Coordinates of C-alpha atoms and ligand atoms in Angstrom, one line a residue:
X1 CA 93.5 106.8 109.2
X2 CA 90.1 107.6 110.5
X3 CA 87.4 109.0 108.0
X4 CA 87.1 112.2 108.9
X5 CA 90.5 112.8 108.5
X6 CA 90.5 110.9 105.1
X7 CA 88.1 113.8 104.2
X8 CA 91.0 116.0 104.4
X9 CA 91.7 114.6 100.9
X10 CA 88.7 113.1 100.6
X11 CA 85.5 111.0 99.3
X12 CA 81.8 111.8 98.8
X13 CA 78.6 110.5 98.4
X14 CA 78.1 110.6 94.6
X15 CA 77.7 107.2 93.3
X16 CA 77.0 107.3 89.6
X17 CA 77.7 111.1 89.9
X18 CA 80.2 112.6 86.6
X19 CA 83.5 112.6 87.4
X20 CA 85.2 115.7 87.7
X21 CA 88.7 116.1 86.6
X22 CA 91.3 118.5 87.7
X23 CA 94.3 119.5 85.5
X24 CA 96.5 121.9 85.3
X25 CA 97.9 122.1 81.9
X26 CA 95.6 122.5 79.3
X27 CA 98.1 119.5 77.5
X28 CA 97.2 117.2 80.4
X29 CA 93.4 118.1 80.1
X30 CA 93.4 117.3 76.6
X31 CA 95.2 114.2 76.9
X32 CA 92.7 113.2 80.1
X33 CA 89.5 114.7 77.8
X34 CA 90.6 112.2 74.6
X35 CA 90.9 109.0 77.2
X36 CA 87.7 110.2 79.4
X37 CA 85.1 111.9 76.8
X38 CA 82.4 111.2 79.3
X39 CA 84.2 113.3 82.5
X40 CA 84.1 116.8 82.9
X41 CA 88.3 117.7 82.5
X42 CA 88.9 121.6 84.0
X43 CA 91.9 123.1 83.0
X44 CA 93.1 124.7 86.3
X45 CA 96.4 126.3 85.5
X46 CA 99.4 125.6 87.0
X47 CA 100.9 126.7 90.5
X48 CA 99.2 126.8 93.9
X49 CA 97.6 130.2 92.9
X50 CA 95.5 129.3 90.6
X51 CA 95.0 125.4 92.3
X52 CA 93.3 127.6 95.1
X53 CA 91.0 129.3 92.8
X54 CA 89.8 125.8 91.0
X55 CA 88.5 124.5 94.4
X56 CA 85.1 126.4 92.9
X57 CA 84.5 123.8 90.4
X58 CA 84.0 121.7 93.3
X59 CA 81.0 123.4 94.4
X60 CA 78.0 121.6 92.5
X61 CA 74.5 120.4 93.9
X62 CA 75.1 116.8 93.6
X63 CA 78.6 116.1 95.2
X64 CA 80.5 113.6 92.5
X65 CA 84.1 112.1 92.5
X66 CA 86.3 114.0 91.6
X67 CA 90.8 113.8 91.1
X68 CA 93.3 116.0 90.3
X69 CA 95.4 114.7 87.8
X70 CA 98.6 115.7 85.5
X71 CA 102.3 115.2 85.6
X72 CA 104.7 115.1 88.2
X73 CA 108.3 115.2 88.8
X74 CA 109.8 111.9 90.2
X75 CA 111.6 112.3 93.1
X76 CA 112.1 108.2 93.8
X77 CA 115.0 106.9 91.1
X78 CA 113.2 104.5 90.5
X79 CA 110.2 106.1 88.8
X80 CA 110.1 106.6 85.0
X81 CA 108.4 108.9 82.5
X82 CA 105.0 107.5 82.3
X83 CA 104.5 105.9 85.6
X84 CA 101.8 106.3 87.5
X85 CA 101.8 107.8 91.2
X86 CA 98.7 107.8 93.4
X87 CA 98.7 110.1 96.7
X88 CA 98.6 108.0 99.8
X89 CA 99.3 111.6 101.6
X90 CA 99.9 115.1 100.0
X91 CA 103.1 116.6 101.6
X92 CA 103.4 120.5 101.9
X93 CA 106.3 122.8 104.1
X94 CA 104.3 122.1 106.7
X95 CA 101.9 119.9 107.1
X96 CA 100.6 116.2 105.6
X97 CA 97.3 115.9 104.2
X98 CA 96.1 112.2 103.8
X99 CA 94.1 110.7 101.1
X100 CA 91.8 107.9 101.0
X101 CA 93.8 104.7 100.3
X102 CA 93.8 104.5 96.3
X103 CA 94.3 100.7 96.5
X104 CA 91.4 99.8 94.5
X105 CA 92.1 102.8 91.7
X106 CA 95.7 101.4 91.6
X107 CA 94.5 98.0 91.3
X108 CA 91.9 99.0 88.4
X109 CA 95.0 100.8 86.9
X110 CA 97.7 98.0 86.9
X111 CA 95.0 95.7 85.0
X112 CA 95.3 97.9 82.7
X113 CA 99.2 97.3 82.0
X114 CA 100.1 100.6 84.2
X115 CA 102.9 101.2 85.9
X116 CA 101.6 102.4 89.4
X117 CA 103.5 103.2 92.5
X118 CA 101.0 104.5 95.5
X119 CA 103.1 106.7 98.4
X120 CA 103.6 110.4 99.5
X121 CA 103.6 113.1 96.9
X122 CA 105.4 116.7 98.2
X123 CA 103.5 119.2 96.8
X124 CA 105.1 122.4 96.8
X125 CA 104.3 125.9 96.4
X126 CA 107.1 126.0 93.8
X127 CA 109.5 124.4 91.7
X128 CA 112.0 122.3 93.6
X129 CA 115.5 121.9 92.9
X130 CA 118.5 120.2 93.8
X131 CA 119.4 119.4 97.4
X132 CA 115.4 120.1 98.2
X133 CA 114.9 117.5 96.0
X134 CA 116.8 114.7 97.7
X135 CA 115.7 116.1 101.2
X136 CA 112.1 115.3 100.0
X137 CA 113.1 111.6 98.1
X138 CA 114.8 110.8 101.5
X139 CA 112.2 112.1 103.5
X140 CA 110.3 109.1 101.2
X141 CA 108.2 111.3 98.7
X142 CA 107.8 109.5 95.5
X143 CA 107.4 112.7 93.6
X144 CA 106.8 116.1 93.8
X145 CA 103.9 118.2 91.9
X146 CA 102.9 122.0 92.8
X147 CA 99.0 122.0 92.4
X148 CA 97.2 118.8 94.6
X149 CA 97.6 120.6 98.5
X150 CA 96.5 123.6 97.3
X151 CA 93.3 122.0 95.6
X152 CA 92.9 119.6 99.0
X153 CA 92.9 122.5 101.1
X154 CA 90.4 124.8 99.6
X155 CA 88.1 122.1 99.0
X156 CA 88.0 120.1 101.9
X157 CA 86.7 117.0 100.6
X158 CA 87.9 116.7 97.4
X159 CA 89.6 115.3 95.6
X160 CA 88.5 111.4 95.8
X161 CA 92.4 110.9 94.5
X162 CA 95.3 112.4 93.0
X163 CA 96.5 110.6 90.1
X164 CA 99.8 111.9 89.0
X165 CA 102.2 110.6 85.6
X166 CA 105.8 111.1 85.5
X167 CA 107.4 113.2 83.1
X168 CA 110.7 113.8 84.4
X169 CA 112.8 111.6 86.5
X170 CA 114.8 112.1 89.2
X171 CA 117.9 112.3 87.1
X172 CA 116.4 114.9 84.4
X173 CA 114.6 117.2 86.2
X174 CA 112.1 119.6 84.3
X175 CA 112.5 118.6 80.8
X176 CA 109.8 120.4 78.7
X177 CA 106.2 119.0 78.4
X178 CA 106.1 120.0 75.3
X179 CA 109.2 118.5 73.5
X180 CA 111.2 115.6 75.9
X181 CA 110.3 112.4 75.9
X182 CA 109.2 111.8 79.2
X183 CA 106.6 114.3 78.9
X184 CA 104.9 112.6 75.6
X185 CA 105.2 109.4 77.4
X186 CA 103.6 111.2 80.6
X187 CA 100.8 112.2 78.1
X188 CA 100.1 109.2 76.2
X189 CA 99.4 107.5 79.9
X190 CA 97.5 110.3 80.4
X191 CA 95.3 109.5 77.5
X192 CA 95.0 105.2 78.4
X193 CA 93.8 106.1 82.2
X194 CA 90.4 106.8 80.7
X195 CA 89.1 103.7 81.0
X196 CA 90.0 102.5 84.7
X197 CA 88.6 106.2 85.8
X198 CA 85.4 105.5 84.3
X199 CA 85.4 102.1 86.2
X200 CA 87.1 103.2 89.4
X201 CA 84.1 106.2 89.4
X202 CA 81.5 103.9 89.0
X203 CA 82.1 102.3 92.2
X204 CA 82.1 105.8 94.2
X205 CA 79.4 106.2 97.4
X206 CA 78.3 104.7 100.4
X207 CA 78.1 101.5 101.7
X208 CA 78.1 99.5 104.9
X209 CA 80.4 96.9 105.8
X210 CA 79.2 93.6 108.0
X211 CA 82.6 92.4 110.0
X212 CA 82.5 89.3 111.1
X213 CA 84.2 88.1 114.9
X214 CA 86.0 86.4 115.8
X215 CA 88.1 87.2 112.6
X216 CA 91.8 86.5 111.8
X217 CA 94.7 85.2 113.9
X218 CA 94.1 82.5 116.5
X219 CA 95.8 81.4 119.3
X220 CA 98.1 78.7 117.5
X221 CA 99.0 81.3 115.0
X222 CA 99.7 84.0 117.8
X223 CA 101.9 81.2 119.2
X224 CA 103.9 80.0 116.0
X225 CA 104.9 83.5 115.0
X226 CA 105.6 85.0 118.5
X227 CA 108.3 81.0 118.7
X228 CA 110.0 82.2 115.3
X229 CA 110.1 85.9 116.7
X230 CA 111.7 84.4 119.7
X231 CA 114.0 82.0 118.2
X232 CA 115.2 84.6 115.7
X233 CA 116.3 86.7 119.0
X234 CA 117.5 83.8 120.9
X235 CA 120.0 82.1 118.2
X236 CA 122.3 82.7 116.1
X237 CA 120.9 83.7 112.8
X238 CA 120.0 82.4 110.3
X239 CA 117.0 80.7 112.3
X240 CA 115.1 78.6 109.6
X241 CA 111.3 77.7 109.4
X242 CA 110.5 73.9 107.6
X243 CA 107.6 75.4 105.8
X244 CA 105.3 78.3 105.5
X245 CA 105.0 79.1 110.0
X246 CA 101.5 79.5 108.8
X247 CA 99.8 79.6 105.6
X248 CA 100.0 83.5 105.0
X249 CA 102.0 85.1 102.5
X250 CA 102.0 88.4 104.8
X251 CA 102.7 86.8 107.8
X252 CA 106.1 85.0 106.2
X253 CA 107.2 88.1 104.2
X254 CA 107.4 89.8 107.9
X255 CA 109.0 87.3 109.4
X256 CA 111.6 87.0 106.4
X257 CA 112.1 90.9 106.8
X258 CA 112.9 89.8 110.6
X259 CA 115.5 87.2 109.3
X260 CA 113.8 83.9 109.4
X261 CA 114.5 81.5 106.3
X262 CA 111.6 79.2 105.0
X263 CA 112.7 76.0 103.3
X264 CA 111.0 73.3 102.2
X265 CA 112.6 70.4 104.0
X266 CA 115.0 69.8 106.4
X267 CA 117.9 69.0 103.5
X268 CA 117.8 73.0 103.3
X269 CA 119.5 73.7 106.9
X270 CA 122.8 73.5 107.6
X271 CA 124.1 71.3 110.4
X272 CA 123.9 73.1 114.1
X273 CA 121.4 75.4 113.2
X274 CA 118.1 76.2 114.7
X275 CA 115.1 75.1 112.7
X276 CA 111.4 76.0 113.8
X277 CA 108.7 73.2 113.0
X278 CA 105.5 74.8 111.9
X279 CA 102.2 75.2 113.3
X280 CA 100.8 72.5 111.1
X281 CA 102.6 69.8 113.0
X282 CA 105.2 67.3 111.1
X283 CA 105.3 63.4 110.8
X284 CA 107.9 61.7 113.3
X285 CA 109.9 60.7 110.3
X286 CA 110.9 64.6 110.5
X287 CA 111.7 64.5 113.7
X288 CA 113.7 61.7 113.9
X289 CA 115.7 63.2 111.1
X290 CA 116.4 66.7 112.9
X291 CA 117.3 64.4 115.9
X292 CA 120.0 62.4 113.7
X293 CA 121.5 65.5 112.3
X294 CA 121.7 67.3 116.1
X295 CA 119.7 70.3 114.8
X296 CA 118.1 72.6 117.4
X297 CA 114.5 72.0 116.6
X298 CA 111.7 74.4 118.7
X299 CA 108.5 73.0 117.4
X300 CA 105.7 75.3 116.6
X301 CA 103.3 72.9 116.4
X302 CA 99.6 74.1 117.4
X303 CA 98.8 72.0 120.5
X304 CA 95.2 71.3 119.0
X305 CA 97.1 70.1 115.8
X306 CA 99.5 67.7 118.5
X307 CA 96.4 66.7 120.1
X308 CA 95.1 65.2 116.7
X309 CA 98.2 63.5 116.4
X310 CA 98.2 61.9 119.9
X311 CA 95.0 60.3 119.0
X312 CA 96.4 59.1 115.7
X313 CA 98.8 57.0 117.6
X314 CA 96.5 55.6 120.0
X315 CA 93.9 54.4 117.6
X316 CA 96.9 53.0 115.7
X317 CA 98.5 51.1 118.7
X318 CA 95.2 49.1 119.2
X319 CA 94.6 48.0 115.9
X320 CA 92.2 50.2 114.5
X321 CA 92.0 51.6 110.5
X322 CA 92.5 55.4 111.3
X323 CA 90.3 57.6 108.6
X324 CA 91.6 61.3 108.4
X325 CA 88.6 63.2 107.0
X326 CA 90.8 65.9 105.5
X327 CA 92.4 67.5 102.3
X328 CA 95.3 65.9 100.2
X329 CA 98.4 67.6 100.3
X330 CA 97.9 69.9 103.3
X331 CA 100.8 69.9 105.7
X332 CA 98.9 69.3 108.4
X333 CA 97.6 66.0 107.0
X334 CA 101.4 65.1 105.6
X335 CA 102.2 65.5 109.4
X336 CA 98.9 63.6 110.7
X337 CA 99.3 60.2 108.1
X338 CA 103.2 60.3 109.0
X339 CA 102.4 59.1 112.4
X340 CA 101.0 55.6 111.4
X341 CA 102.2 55.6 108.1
X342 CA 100.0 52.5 105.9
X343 CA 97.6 52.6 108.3
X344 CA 95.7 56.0 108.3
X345 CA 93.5 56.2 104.9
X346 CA 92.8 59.5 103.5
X347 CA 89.2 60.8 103.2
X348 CA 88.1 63.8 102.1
X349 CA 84.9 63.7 101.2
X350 CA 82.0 62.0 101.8
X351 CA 82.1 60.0 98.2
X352 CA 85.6 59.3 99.7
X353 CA 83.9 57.4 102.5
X354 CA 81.8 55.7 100.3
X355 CA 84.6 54.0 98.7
X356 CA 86.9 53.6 101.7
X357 CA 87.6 50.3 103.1
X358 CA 88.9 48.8 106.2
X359 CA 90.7 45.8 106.8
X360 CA 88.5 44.9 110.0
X361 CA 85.0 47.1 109.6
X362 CA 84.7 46.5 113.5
X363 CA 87.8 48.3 114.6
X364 CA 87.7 51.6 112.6
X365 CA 88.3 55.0 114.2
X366 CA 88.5 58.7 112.4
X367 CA 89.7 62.0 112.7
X368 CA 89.7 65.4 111.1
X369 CA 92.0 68.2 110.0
X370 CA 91.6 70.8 112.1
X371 CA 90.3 73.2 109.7
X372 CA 87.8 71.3 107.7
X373 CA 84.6 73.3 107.1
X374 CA 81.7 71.8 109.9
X375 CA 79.2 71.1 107.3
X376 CA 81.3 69.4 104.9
X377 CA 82.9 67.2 107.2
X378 CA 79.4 66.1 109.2
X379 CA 78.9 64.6 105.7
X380 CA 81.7 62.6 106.0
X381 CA 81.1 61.4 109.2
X382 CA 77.4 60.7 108.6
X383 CA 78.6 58.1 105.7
X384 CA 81.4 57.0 107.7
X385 CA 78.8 56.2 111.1
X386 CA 76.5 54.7 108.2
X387 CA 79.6 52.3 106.8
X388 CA 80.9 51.4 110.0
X389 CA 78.6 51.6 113.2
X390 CA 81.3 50.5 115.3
X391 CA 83.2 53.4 114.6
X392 CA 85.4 55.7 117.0
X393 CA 86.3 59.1 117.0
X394 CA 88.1 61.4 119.5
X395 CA 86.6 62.5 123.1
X396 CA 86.8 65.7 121.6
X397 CA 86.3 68.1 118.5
X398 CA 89.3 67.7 116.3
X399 CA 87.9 70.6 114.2
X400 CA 89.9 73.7 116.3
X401 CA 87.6 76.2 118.3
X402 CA 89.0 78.7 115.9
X403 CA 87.3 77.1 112.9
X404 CA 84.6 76.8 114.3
X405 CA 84.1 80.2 115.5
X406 CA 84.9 81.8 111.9
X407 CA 82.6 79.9 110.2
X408 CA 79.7 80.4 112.3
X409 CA 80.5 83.9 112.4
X410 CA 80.7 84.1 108.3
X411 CA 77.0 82.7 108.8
X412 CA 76.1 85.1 111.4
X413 CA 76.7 87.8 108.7
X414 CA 76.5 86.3 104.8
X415 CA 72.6 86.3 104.5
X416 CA 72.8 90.8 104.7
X417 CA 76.0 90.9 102.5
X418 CA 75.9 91.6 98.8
X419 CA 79.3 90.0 98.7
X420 CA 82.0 88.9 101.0
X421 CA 85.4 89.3 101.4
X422 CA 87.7 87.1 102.9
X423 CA 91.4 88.0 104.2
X424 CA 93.7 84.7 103.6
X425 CA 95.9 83.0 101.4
X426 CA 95.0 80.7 99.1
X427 CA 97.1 77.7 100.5
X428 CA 95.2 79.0 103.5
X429 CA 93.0 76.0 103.7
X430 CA 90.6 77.7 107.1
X431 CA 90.8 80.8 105.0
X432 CA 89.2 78.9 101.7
X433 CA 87.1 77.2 103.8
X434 CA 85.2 80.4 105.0
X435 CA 85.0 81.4 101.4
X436 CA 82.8 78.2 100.9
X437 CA 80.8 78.5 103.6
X438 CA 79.6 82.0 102.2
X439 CA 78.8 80.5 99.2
X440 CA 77.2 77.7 100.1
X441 CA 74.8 80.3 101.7
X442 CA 74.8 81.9 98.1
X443 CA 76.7 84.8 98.8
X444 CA 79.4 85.8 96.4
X445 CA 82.5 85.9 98.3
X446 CA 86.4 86.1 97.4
X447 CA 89.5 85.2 99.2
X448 CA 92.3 87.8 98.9
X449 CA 95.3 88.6 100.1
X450 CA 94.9 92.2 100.7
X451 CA 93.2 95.6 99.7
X452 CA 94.9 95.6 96.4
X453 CA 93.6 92.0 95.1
X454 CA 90.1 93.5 95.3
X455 CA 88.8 93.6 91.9
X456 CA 86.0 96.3 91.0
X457 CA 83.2 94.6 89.2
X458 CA 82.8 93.2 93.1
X459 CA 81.5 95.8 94.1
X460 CA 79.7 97.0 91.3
X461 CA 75.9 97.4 93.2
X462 CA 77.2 95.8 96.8
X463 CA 76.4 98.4 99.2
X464 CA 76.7 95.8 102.0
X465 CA 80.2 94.1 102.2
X466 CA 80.6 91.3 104.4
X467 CA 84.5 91.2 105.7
X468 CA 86.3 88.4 107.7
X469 CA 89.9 86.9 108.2
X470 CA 90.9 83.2 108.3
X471 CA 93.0 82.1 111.3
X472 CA 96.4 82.8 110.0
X473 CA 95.7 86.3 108.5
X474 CA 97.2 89.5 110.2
X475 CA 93.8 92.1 111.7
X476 CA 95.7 95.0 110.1
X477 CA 94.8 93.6 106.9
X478 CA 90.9 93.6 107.3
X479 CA 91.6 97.6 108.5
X480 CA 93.3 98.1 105.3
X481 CA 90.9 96.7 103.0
X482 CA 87.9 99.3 105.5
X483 CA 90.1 102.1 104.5
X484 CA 90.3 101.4 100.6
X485 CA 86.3 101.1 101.1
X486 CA 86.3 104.7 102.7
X487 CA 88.2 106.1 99.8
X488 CA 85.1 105.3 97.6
X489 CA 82.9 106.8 99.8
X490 CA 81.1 106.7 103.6
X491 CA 81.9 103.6 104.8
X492 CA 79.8 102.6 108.1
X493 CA 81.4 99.6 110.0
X494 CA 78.9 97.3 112.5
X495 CA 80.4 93.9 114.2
X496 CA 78.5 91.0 114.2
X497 CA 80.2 89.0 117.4
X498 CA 79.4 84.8 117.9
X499 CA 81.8 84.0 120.4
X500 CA 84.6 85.5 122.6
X501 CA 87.8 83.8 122.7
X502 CA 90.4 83.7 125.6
X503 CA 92.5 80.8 124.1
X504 CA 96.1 81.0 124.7
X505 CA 99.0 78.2 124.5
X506 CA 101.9 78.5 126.7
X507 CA 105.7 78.3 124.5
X508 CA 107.1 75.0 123.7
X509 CA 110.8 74.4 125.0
X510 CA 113.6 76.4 123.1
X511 CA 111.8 79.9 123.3
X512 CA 109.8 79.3 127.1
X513 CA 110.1 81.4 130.2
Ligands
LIG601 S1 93.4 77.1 113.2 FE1 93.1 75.9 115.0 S2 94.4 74.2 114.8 FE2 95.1 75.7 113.4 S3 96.7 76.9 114.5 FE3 94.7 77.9 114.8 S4 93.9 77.1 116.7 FE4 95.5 75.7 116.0

């Protein structure tokens, strides 16, 4: 969703600015006033009607944030009294209004021990019954209130959000406010949102965010999740996937959606299946064992990671002490030592190389995981040249183009960013990486998985926000994490580009031509 049509439900400039609360029952403006004493709460009455006739408390000399909020009707089975639903898009008869994405407001929310469920609300110029009803849930409303698209659409621009509680499920339709249960329940929540508003409206107004390219997936990634895409239409399913393709929890949930079945080790598949190596290569130990059990293996293994590996065995075959300057634990190392196993040593770090001894100081070679961060590893190497003068290393960079590229590109941008963001799992390790870079140029910066890990004291003062994406992580998830920006206000976007990359690898056997 571009900004200007966010605006159709939209955000303002009006950070600091009171927030402005719209309610229709003067039950739910009480309940909102007790939790919220600081925010102006106007009781709007209920119905479209009167909605239209509220969009004049909207008209004030300094714009501020402002929501409509009050019970709902759940339309989704799943709902209870008290939950909490944020508009992604306001339904009517005929048309959909979007909203700014309310990730960060249901984010501020769930810390709060809410339950919140973001997704279409139907708002309707009436009350809705029966087979309207299940139209609408199927349709994939979550719930169904009468007031928020008449508000949106005489007051282009506002609300900020619409933050709706159930008070009547899908099974008990219209029990009273005043007496059932799920209306007191819808109340009380009403009452313990006060806090995350006053947090969530602190945050509101402008800002600009810094992007950083290249960003996100690379051309080993593109290649490991286009093989298990491949495989899982070639063969016969289940097609399983030794390990996480990539370290990405978004990018393995998809392909899981798609049918693919991650296990550990190769124990987990059943005789004459297919199994798909991952991009972090594998020792031959694992090879040889898929080979012995007659598996159909189609190897994902990023050729840059194979090319690490090559070297590995031809340092090895001449006699030399192999040092891997890289991180315990990683796959891609497990797969790396597993070629020589005894005689590659693990270093990590340059008090690592320090310590490290070889059995013959003249015939020692190193390499690196692919994704170590340039700095650190220089470090390393810089002891390790120091220790042994004699020492080898491979024709060319082991540390991938790709990693390369981010990081510079995270230095291109960190020195005008308040604080940056980085898109990428945790067991990510060029994702973490990219976080340390950022800080080692004393930026602030977080990894997270998404929009909806963002936490709000982040961006508490940043008006500049520096954004990137490690190797393995998705682009759509850097968009996402721009439009929950936009929903707290003007958000303008500039690129920072330090290289262009054309890399691509061409299939491995199994999934080819
Ligand atoms: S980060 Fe580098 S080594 Fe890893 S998959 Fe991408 S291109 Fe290959």
């Amino acid at each position: 969703m571009r900004r200007s049509d966010a605006r159709n439900c939209g955000a303002a400039d009006h950070q600091g600015a009171e927030l402005l609360v719209l309610a229709p029952m003067a039950l739910e403006a009480r309940a909102i006033r007790a939790g919220a004493p600081w925010s102006r709460v106007e009781k709007i009455g209920m119905g479209p009607r009167r909605a239209r006739a509220a969009a004049r408390f909207t008209h004030h000399p300094s714009q501020r944030p402002a929501l409509i909020a009050g019970v709902c009707g759940a339309l989704d089975p799943q709902l209870e009294p008290g939950d909490v639903v944020l508009a992604s898009e306001l339904r009517t008869d005929t048309k959909t209004l979007p909203c700014p994405d309310p990730a960060i407001l249901a984010g501020v929310l769930r810390r709060g021990g809410l339950r919140v469920h973001v997704g279409p609300i139907a708002s309707s110029s009436g009350l809705v019954f029966g087979e309207r009803r299940r139209e609408l849930a199927l349709a994939g409303a979550l719930a169904v209130d009468m007031e928020s698209a008449a508000i949106v659409r005489a007051a282009p621009g506002v609300p900020t959000a619409v933050v709706r509680v159930i008070s009547d499920t899908a099974y008990s339709p219209f029990a009273s406010l005043n007496t059932a249960t799920g209306g007191v329940r819808a109340l009380l929540t009403l009452h313990k949102i006060g806090p995350a508003l006053r947090q969530w409206a602190d945050l509101v107004g402008p800002r600009r965010v810094l992007l950083a390219a290249p960003r996100s997936f690379c051309a080993g990634v593109e290649r490991a999740i286009d093989i298990v895409e491949l495989a899982l239409q070639r063969y016969p399913r289940p097609v399983y996937v030794r390990r996480q393709i990539v370290h990405n929890a978004h990018v393995v949930a998809d392909l899981q959606r798609q049918g693919a079945v991650f296990v550990e080790e190769l124990d987990q598949v059943p005789d004459g299946t297919t199994v798909v190596l991952s991009a972090h290569g594998v020792a031959p130990a694992v090879r040889a064992e898929a080979a012995r059990r007659g598996l159909n293996v189609i190897d994902a293994t990023c050729p840059l990671v194979a090319k690490v590996h090559s070297e590995a065995r031809r340092f090895t075959a001449r006699g030399d002490t192999v040092l891997l300057i890289g991180h315990a634990g990683h796959d891609e190392v497990e797969g790396t030592m597993g070629e020589a196993p005894g005689k590659i040593l693990l270093v990590e770090n340059a008090a690592d190389a320090e310590r490290v001894s070889a059995e013959d100081p003249e015939h020692v070679s190193f390499l690196m995981q692919t994704t170590l961060a340039v700095d650190d590893a220089m470090d390393t190497v810089d002891v390790l040249r120091r220790r042994f003068p004699s020492i080898e290393s491979s024709a060319t960079d082991d540390i991938c183009y790709a990693t390369t590229n981010r990081q510079q590109a995270v230095r291109a941008i960190a020195a005008e960013s308040d604080v940056m963001m980085v898109l990428g799992s945790a067991n990510s390790s060029n994702s973490v990486r990219l976080v340390e870079v950022a800080e080692r140029l004393g930026v602030r910066a977080h990894l997270v998985d998404d929009a909806t890990d963002i936490l709000p004291e982040w961006l508490d003062g940043a008006s500049t926000i520096g954004i990137t994406a490690g190797a393995s992580a998705p682009p759509h998830l850097v968009d996402e994490v721009i439009e929950t920006l936009r929903a707290l206000g003007p958000v303008d976007v500039v690129q920072r580009a330090v290289a262009a990359e054309d890399v691509t690898f061409s299939l491995p056997k199994g999934v080819a031509g």
